[in-house]
GROMACS .gro file of C-alpha atoms in nm:
model
  350
    1MET     CA    1  11.772  19.199  20.756
    2SER     CA    2  11.712  19.230  21.120
    3ILE     CA    3  12.005  19.162  21.366
    4THR     CA    4  11.871  18.814  21.457
    5GLU     CA    5  11.824  18.741  21.087
    6THR     CA    6  12.197  18.859  21.024
    7VAL     CA    7  12.337  18.646  21.311
    8THR     CA    8  12.161  18.366  21.230
    9THR     CA    9  12.271  18.356  20.869
   10ALA     CA   10  12.616  18.438  21.006
   11ALA     CA   11  12.618  18.125  21.202
   12ARG     CA   12  12.484  17.922  20.962
   13ASN     CA   13  12.761  18.031  20.699
   14ALA     CA   14  13.025  17.991  20.927
   15TRP     CA   15  12.913  17.629  21.004
   16ALA     CA   16  12.855  17.558  20.628
   17LEU     CA   17  13.237  17.710  20.546
   18SER     CA   18  13.402  17.527  20.857
   19PHE     CA   19  13.222  17.172  20.917
   20GLY     CA   20  12.933  17.159  20.666
   21ALA     CA   21  12.876  17.039  20.293
   22GLY     CA   22  12.941  17.427  20.203
   23ILE     CA   23  12.756  17.731  20.127
   24GLU     CA   24  12.595  17.616  19.796
   25PRO     CA   25  12.518  17.293  19.643
   26VAL     CA   26  12.717  17.222  19.293
   27ASP     CA   27  12.433  17.229  19.070
   28PRO     CA   28  12.545  17.199  18.718
   29THR     CA   29  12.377  17.265  18.392
   30PRO     CA   30  12.200  16.923  18.306
   31SER     CA   31  12.403  16.743  18.006
   32THR     CA   32  12.404  16.431  17.837
   33VAL     CA   33  12.746  16.244  17.733
   34LEU     CA   34  12.779  16.182  17.415
   35TRP     CA   35  13.142  16.047  17.366
   36ASP     CA   36  13.385  15.900  17.631
   37GLU     CA   37  13.716  15.818  17.552
   38PRO     CA   38  14.018  15.895  17.762
   39HIS     CA   39  14.112  16.275  17.758
   40ARG     CA   40  13.820  16.318  17.515
   41LEU     CA   41  13.443  16.329  17.707
   42LEU     CA   42  13.224  16.536  17.515
   43ARG     CA   43  12.865  16.650  17.661
   44ARG     CA   44  12.588  16.820  17.499
   45TYR     CA   45  12.399  17.047  17.736
   46ASP     CA   46  12.054  16.969  17.729
   47THR     CA   47  11.808  17.229  17.633
   48GLU     CA   48  11.463  17.256  17.500
   49TYR     CA   49  11.544  17.560  17.254
   50ARG     CA   50  11.749  17.346  17.045
   51SER     CA   51  11.585  17.494  16.720
   52ALA     CA   52  11.521  17.835  16.851
   53ALA     CA   53  11.802  18.015  16.717
   54SER     CA   54  11.984  17.868  16.487
   55ASP     CA   55  12.111  17.511  16.332
   56SER     CA   56  12.458  17.593  16.439
   57ALA     CA   57  12.667  17.465  16.751
   58VAL     CA   58  12.890  17.601  16.996
   59LEU     CA   59  13.180  17.400  17.107
   60LEU     CA   60  13.335  17.493  17.468
   61VAL     CA   61  13.707  17.437  17.474
   62PRO     CA   62  13.888  17.433  17.791
   63PRO     CA   63  14.252  17.495  17.844
   64LEU     CA   64  14.498  17.230  17.973
   65ALA     CA   65  14.547  17.258  18.365
   66ALA     CA   66  14.206  17.399  18.466
   67PRO     CA   67  13.865  17.179  18.491
   68ALA     CA   68  13.636  17.240  18.250
   69THR     CA   69  13.366  17.323  18.491
   70CYS     CA   70  13.521  17.692  18.412
   71PHE     CA   71  13.225  17.712  18.162
   72ASP     CA   72  12.969  17.618  18.439
   73LEU     CA   73  13.094  17.719  18.783
   74ARG     CA   74  12.741  17.804  18.930
   75ARG     CA   75  12.408  17.881  18.815
   76ASP     CA   76  12.451  18.254  18.810
   77GLN     CA   77  12.817  18.227  18.665
   78SER     CA   78  12.762  17.970  18.385
   79LEU     CA   79  12.834  18.044  18.042
   80ALA     CA   80  12.702  17.697  17.934
   81ARG     CA   81  12.359  17.794  18.090
   82TYR     CA   82  12.349  18.114  17.974
   83LEU     CA   83  12.380  17.978  17.611
   84VAL     CA   84  12.131  17.737  17.676
   85GLU     CA   85  11.906  17.992  17.794
   86THR     CA   86  11.945  18.215  17.479
   87GLY     CA   87  11.858  17.970  17.252
   88ARG     CA   88  12.183  17.803  17.131
   89ALA     CA   89  12.311  17.446  17.161
   90PRO     CA   90  12.620  17.444  17.367
   91TYR     CA   91  12.887  17.124  17.380
   92LEU     CA   92  13.196  17.062  17.595
   93ILE     CA   93  13.540  16.903  17.540
   94ASP     CA   94  13.631  16.775  17.855
   95TYR     CA   95  14.013  16.614  17.887
   96GLY     CA   96  14.001  16.474  18.260
   97GLU     CA   97  14.267  16.435  18.476
   98ILE     CA   98  14.621  16.442  18.343
   99GLY     CA   99  14.863  16.182  18.518
  100PHE     CA  100  15.228  16.051  18.459
  101ALA     CA  101  15.091  15.786  18.191
  102ASP     CA  102  14.982  16.096  17.982
  103ARG     CA  103  15.371  16.252  17.976
  104ARG     CA  104  15.404  16.181  17.572
  105MET     CA  105  15.087  16.406  17.496
  106GLY     CA  106  15.159  16.714  17.311
  107PHE     CA  107  15.020  17.010  17.135
  108GLU     CA  108  14.965  16.784  16.807
  109ASP     CA  109  14.729  16.555  17.016
  110TRP     CA  110  14.482  16.841  17.078
  111VAL     CA  111  14.512  17.040  16.764
  112THR     CA  112  14.551  16.755  16.526
  113ASP     CA  113  14.326  16.501  16.683
  114ILE     CA  114  14.121  16.538  16.989
  115LEU     CA  115  13.959  16.865  16.896
  116PRO     CA  116  13.914  16.820  16.538
  117GLU     CA  117  13.758  16.457  16.611
  118ALA     CA  118  13.519  16.676  16.905
  119ILE     CA  119  13.434  16.918  16.587
  120ARG     CA  120  13.332  16.642  16.380
  121ARG     CA  121  13.110  16.503  16.672
  122THR     CA  122  12.965  16.831  16.775
  123SER     CA  123  12.844  16.888  16.382
  124ALA     CA  124  12.742  16.552  16.340
  125ASP     CA  125  12.499  16.559  16.608
  126ARG     CA  126  12.326  16.876  16.482
  127GLY     CA  127  12.310  16.742  16.169
  128GLY     CA  128  12.602  16.853  15.979
  129ALA     CA  129  12.556  17.194  16.153
  130PRO     CA  130  12.863  17.455  16.148
  131VAL     CA  131  13.032  17.498  16.505
  132ASP     CA  132  13.128  17.796  16.689
  133LEU     CA  133  13.420  17.743  16.903
  134ILE     CA  134  13.476  17.928  17.247
  135GLY     CA  135  13.825  17.872  17.428
  136TRP     CA  136  13.925  18.021  17.762
  137SER     CA  137  14.303  18.055  17.788
  138ILE     CA  138  14.495  17.859  17.646
  139GLY     CA  139  14.172  17.645  17.518
  140GLY     CA  140  14.146  17.974  17.300
  141MET     CA  141  14.496  17.912  17.161
  142PHE     CA  142  14.406  17.543  17.077
  143SER     CA  143  14.079  17.657  16.887
  144LEU     CA  144  14.297  17.887  16.681
  145LEU     CA  145  14.558  17.651  16.593
  146THR     CA  146  14.319  17.373  16.532
  147ALA     CA  147  14.131  17.568  16.282
  148ALA     CA  148  14.454  17.675  16.134
  149ALA     CA  149  14.566  17.318  16.093
  150ASN     CA  150  14.252  17.180  15.978
  151ALA     CA  151  14.073  17.391  15.666
  152GLU     CA  152  13.822  17.114  15.617
  153LEU     CA  153  13.651  17.128  15.957
  154PRO     CA  154  13.295  17.265  15.993
  155ILE     CA  155  13.413  17.568  16.220
  156ARG     CA  156  13.217  17.889  16.165
  157SER     CA  157  13.371  18.131  16.401
  158ILE     CA  158  13.609  18.130  16.697
  159THR     CA  159  13.605  18.307  17.024
  160ALA     CA  160  13.941  18.358  17.222
  161VAL     CA  161  13.876  18.445  17.575
  162GLY     CA  162  14.203  18.560  17.751
  163ALA     CA  163  14.419  18.344  17.494
  164PRO     CA  164  14.778  18.379  17.543
  165LEU     CA  165  14.872  18.501  17.154
  166ASP     CA  166  15.231  18.663  17.229
  167TYR     CA  167  15.452  18.572  17.498
  168ASP     CA  168  15.654  18.869  17.497
  169LYS     CA  169  15.355  19.054  17.654
  170MET     CA  170  15.327  18.777  17.934
  171LEU     CA  171  15.383  18.883  18.266
  172GLY     CA  172  15.743  18.717  18.410
  173VAL     CA  173  15.833  18.532  18.081
  174PRO     CA  174  16.124  18.761  18.003
  175GLN     CA  175  16.281  18.695  18.345
  176LEU     CA  176  16.237  18.322  18.272
  177ARG     CA  177  16.394  18.386  17.938
  178ALA     CA  178  16.715  18.526  18.118
  179VAL     CA  179  16.737  18.282  18.376
  180ALA     CA  180  16.677  18.003  18.103
  181LYS     CA  181  16.972  18.123  17.925
  182LEU     CA  182  17.242  18.029  18.249
  183THR     CA  183  17.122  17.671  18.181
  184GLY     CA  184  17.017  17.685  17.794
  185GLY     CA  185  16.662  17.587  17.961
  186ARG     CA  186  16.753  17.234  17.990
  187ALA     CA  187  16.700  17.254  18.394
  188THR     CA  188  16.343  17.300  18.352
  189THR     CA  189  16.254  17.026  18.101
  190ALA     CA  190  16.478  16.820  18.272
  191VAL     CA  191  16.283  16.840  18.597
  192VAL     CA  192  15.961  16.813  18.411
  193ARG     CA  193  16.079  16.553  18.200
  194ALA     CA  194  16.145  16.326  18.517
  195ALA     CA  195  15.806  16.419  18.691
  196GLY     CA  196  15.610  16.325  18.324
  197GLY     CA  197  15.475  16.689  18.332
  198ILE     CA  198  15.334  16.944  18.589
  199PRO     CA  199  15.182  16.786  18.884
  200ALA     CA  200  14.802  16.895  18.994
  201PRO     CA  201  14.931  17.049  19.316
  202LEU     CA  202  15.153  17.280  19.159
  203THR     CA  203  14.948  17.408  18.910
  204ARG     CA  204  14.678  17.474  19.175
  205LEU     CA  205  15.015  17.625  19.408
  206GLY     CA  206  15.095  17.810  19.082
  207TYR     CA  207  14.734  17.973  19.039
  208ARG     CA  208  14.692  18.102  19.409
  209LEU     CA  209  15.033  18.251  19.358
  210ALA     CA  210  14.917  18.419  19.042
  211ALA     CA  211  14.629  18.541  19.259
  212TYR     CA  212  14.828  18.593  19.595
  213ASP     CA  213  14.612  18.928  19.692
  214ARG     CA  214  14.317  18.714  19.709
  215GLU     CA  215  14.469  18.486  19.936
  216LEU     CA  216  14.618  18.705  20.175
  217ALA     CA  217  14.291  18.898  20.199
  218ARG     CA  218  14.076  18.554  20.242
  219PRO     CA  219  14.036  18.560  20.605
  220MET     CA  220  13.920  18.926  20.602
  221PHE     CA  221  13.684  18.875  20.325
  222ILE     CA  222  13.538  18.559  20.526
  223ALA     CA  223  13.456  18.788  20.830
  224SER     CA  224  13.339  19.098  20.661
  225ASN     CA  225  13.132  18.877  20.423
  226ILE     CA  226  13.008  18.596  20.686
  227ALA     CA  227  12.657  18.715  20.659
  228ARG     CA  228  12.632  18.762  20.292
  229THR     CA  229  12.542  18.414  20.163
  230ASP     CA  230  12.553  18.501  19.775
  231THR     CA  231  12.904  18.651  19.809
  232LEU     CA  232  13.060  18.370  20.010
  233ALA     CA  233  12.898  18.071  19.750
  234LYS     CA  234  13.076  18.274  19.466
  235MET     CA  235  13.405  18.269  19.685
  236GLU     CA  236  13.360  17.885  19.707
  237SER     CA  237  13.288  17.809  19.329
  238ILE     CA  238  13.642  17.946  19.292
  239ASP     CA  239  13.788  17.776  19.550
  240ARG     CA  240  13.628  17.444  19.420
  241PHE     CA  241  13.761  17.536  19.075
  242GLN     CA  242  14.093  17.568  19.208
  243ALA     CA  243  14.096  17.265  19.406
  244ALA     CA  244  13.982  17.034  19.086
  245MET     CA  245  14.254  17.200  18.885
  246PRO     CA  246  14.446  16.856  18.643
  247GLY     CA  247  14.830  16.897  18.540
  248TYR     CA  248  15.026  16.930  18.249
  249PRO     CA  249  15.145  16.646  18.001
  250GLY     CA  250  15.535  16.645  18.014
  251ARG     CA  251  15.557  16.673  17.668
  252PHE     CA  252  15.280  16.952  17.622
  253TYR     CA  253  15.466  17.152  17.865
  254GLY     CA  254  15.811  17.101  17.704
  255GLN     CA  255  15.671  17.228  17.388
  256LEU     CA  256  15.514  17.526  17.570
  257TRP     CA  257  15.833  17.608  17.730
  258GLY     CA  258  16.055  17.574  17.435
  259ARG     CA  259  15.782  17.672  17.150
  260MET     CA  260  15.598  17.955  17.344
  261MET     CA  261  15.791  18.088  17.639
  262LEU     CA  262  16.147  18.095  17.505
  263ALA     CA  263  16.074  18.117  17.126
  264ASN     CA  264  15.752  18.295  17.128
  265ASP     CA  265  15.648  18.074  16.806
  266ILE     CA  266  15.272  18.237  16.896
  267GLY     CA  267  15.384  18.576  16.884
  268ASN     CA  268  15.521  18.504  16.552
  269GLY     CA  269  15.195  18.387  16.453
  270LYS     CA  270  15.303  18.008  16.407
  271LEU     CA  271  15.365  17.715  16.622
  272GLU     CA  272  15.659  17.474  16.505
  273LEU     CA  273  15.622  17.110  16.534
  274ARG     CA  274  15.834  16.820  16.461
  275GLU     CA  275  15.655  16.742  16.131
  276ARG     CA  276  15.465  17.087  16.021
  277THR     CA  277  15.447  17.435  16.094
  278ILE     CA  278  15.112  17.562  16.166
  279ARG     CA  279  15.024  17.932  16.091
  280LEU     CA  280  14.785  18.150  16.223
  281ALA     CA  281  14.755  18.350  15.928
  282ASP     CA  282  14.565  18.014  15.792
  283VAL     CA  283  14.255  18.071  15.987
  284ARG     CA  284  14.008  18.127  15.749
  285VAL     CA  285  13.711  18.236  15.997
  286PRO     CA  286  13.552  18.538  16.195
  287VAL     CA  287  13.728  18.564  16.521
  288LEU     CA  288  13.646  18.757  16.833
  289LEU     CA  289  13.951  18.818  17.099
  290ILE     CA  290  13.829  18.929  17.427
  291GLY     CA  291  14.097  19.056  17.713
  292GLY     CA  292  14.081  19.149  18.048
  293THR     CA  293  14.193  19.463  18.224
  294VAL     CA  294  14.336  19.322  18.532
  295ASP     CA  295  14.444  18.981  18.387
  296VAL     CA  296  14.777  18.907  18.524
  297ILE     CA  297  14.811  18.585  18.389
  298THR     CA  298  14.706  18.662  18.011
  299PRO     CA  299  14.759  19.029  18.001
  300LYS     CA  300  14.543  19.199  17.778
  301ALA     CA  301  14.833  19.316  17.524
  302ALA     CA  302  14.909  18.927  17.479
  303VAL     CA  303  14.551  18.897  17.344
  304GLU     CA  304  14.554  19.203  17.150
  305ALA     CA  305  14.851  19.054  16.953
  306GLY     CA  306  14.616  18.851  16.750
  307LEU     CA  307  14.492  19.147  16.566
  308ARG     CA  308  14.842  19.132  16.392
  309THR     CA  309  14.875  18.789  16.341
  310LEU     CA  310  14.537  18.651  16.221
  311SER     CA  311  14.601  18.823  15.867
  312GLY     CA  312  14.387  18.566  15.682
  313ALA     CA  313  14.071  18.579  15.905
  314PRO     CA  314  13.810  18.773  15.730
  315SER     CA  315  13.741  18.976  16.057
  316VAL     CA  316  13.929  19.002  16.398
  317THR     CA  317  13.715  19.184  16.657
  318TYR     CA  318  13.913  19.244  17.003
  319GLU     CA  319  13.716  19.398  17.290
  320VAL     CA  320  13.856  19.470  17.649
  321VAL     CA  321  13.633  19.388  17.931
  322PRO     CA  322  13.678  19.434  18.321
  323GLY     CA  323  13.773  19.118  18.503
  324SER     CA  324  14.063  18.914  18.590
  325HIS     CA  325  14.160  18.577  18.391
  326LEU     CA  326  13.879  18.366  18.555
  327GLY     CA  327  13.660  18.675  18.584
  328ILE     CA  328  13.634  18.787  18.212
  329LEU     CA  329  13.491  18.394  18.131
  330THR     CA  330  13.226  18.378  18.420
  331GLY     CA  331  13.249  18.652  18.672
  332PRO     CA  332  13.000  18.858  18.811
  333GLU     CA  333  13.036  19.116  18.523
  334ALA     CA  334  13.084  18.862  18.233
  335ARG     CA  335  12.684  18.851  18.177
  336GLU     CA  336  12.699  19.237  18.071
  337THR     CA  337  13.073  19.244  17.906
  338THR     CA  338  13.199  18.927  17.766
  339TRP     CA  339  12.889  18.756  17.714
  340ALA     CA  340  12.720  19.041  17.535
  341HIS     CA  341  12.984  19.053  17.327
  342LEU     CA  342  12.976  18.704  17.256
  343ASP     CA  343  12.570  18.733  17.179
  344LYS     CA  344  12.640  18.979  16.933
  345PHE     CA  345  12.918  18.828  16.734
  346LEU     CA  346  12.720  18.497  16.723
  347ALA     CA  347  12.422  18.683  16.618
  348GLU     CA  348  12.632  18.828  16.314
  349ARG     CA  349  12.713  18.484  16.202
  350GLU     CA  350  12.351  18.389  16.161
   0.00000   0.00000   0.00000
C-alpha cells in the first residue's frame, strides 16, 4: 500500500470511529425466527446445506449477561456461519433483555423450562432429529445441567466452551468468600435483591475490568492500527458485543453467589435447588470441554474439573486452546483451534 493509500485509509477509519457509522456494517448470518416468547427466542440459521452433513441439529446456548451475538460477532468470527458453511443445521436460543421484572428468574427457569423447550422445538424442526448442544461460559454449564436434569431430551452431545465447572479454581472467588464470612454473605445478596439483580451497566463494567489491560491499551492500539481496517473491525465487534451485555436476574445471581461461589456446588458435581438436586454424573452423552490458555474469567483449570465430575458421560474430551474467554469461542484463531476440535467431535457422533 502506497503512502497516499495508507493516509487515505487512516483518515477514513478515524472518521468512521469518531463520527461515522463504524468501520464495518453489522452483517449477521441470515436466520429465521421459529419461536418468540419472553426470554426464549429461537432462531434457525438459514442454510442450503441442511441435508449435506447429517440430520442432526446444533443448538447454540449463550450464557446470561452476554448477548447471543457471541456466536455471530462478524462474518469472519461467527461460529454460526461456520456451522452453516460446514453443512450443519445451527439454531440459537436468545434470552433477550433482563430487567427488574425478571428478578424472580433462577437456574430452574433455564434448566427445566427454557432450554428443554428450545431443545424439543429444535429437534421437532428437524423431524425429531437429535440435538448437539454448544454452550459458551455459563451457557456450557446450563447445557450440562439441562442434560442431567432431563434425561428424556433428544440430546446427542454437549460442547462446553469456557464453562465454569469448579469455582474453587475461579479467579478472586476465594477472596470473595473470605469477605463474605464477615457478613455471612448477606450484604451482597441484600444489595442484589434490592436492585432486582445485576443491572446491565454493572455487567458491562465488570467485563471491562476483567480485561482492563485491553482497555488501558485501547488508545495506543487504535493509533498503531489506524490504517489496518480489518484489525479495527475486530476491535469494533468486541466493543459492540460489550455494549449489548444484559444483566442478571436477582434470584439467579443469588443462586450463583450462594450455590456456586460460596458453596461451589458445581465443583462438587451438582446443583442444589429448593426441590431437587441436579448431579453432573447424570449427564449420559459425550462431552467436549474447551479451556483457554489466557482465560481470566474462567481459567482452564475450572473447565478441566469436568473430567472429574462428569463421571456418567460415555466420554469426556478436554482440549486447551489459545485465547481469552471470548477469544476461544470466536477469536481470530478459533477456526483452527476450537472450531476444529468441535468439527472433529461432531463428526465422530455422526
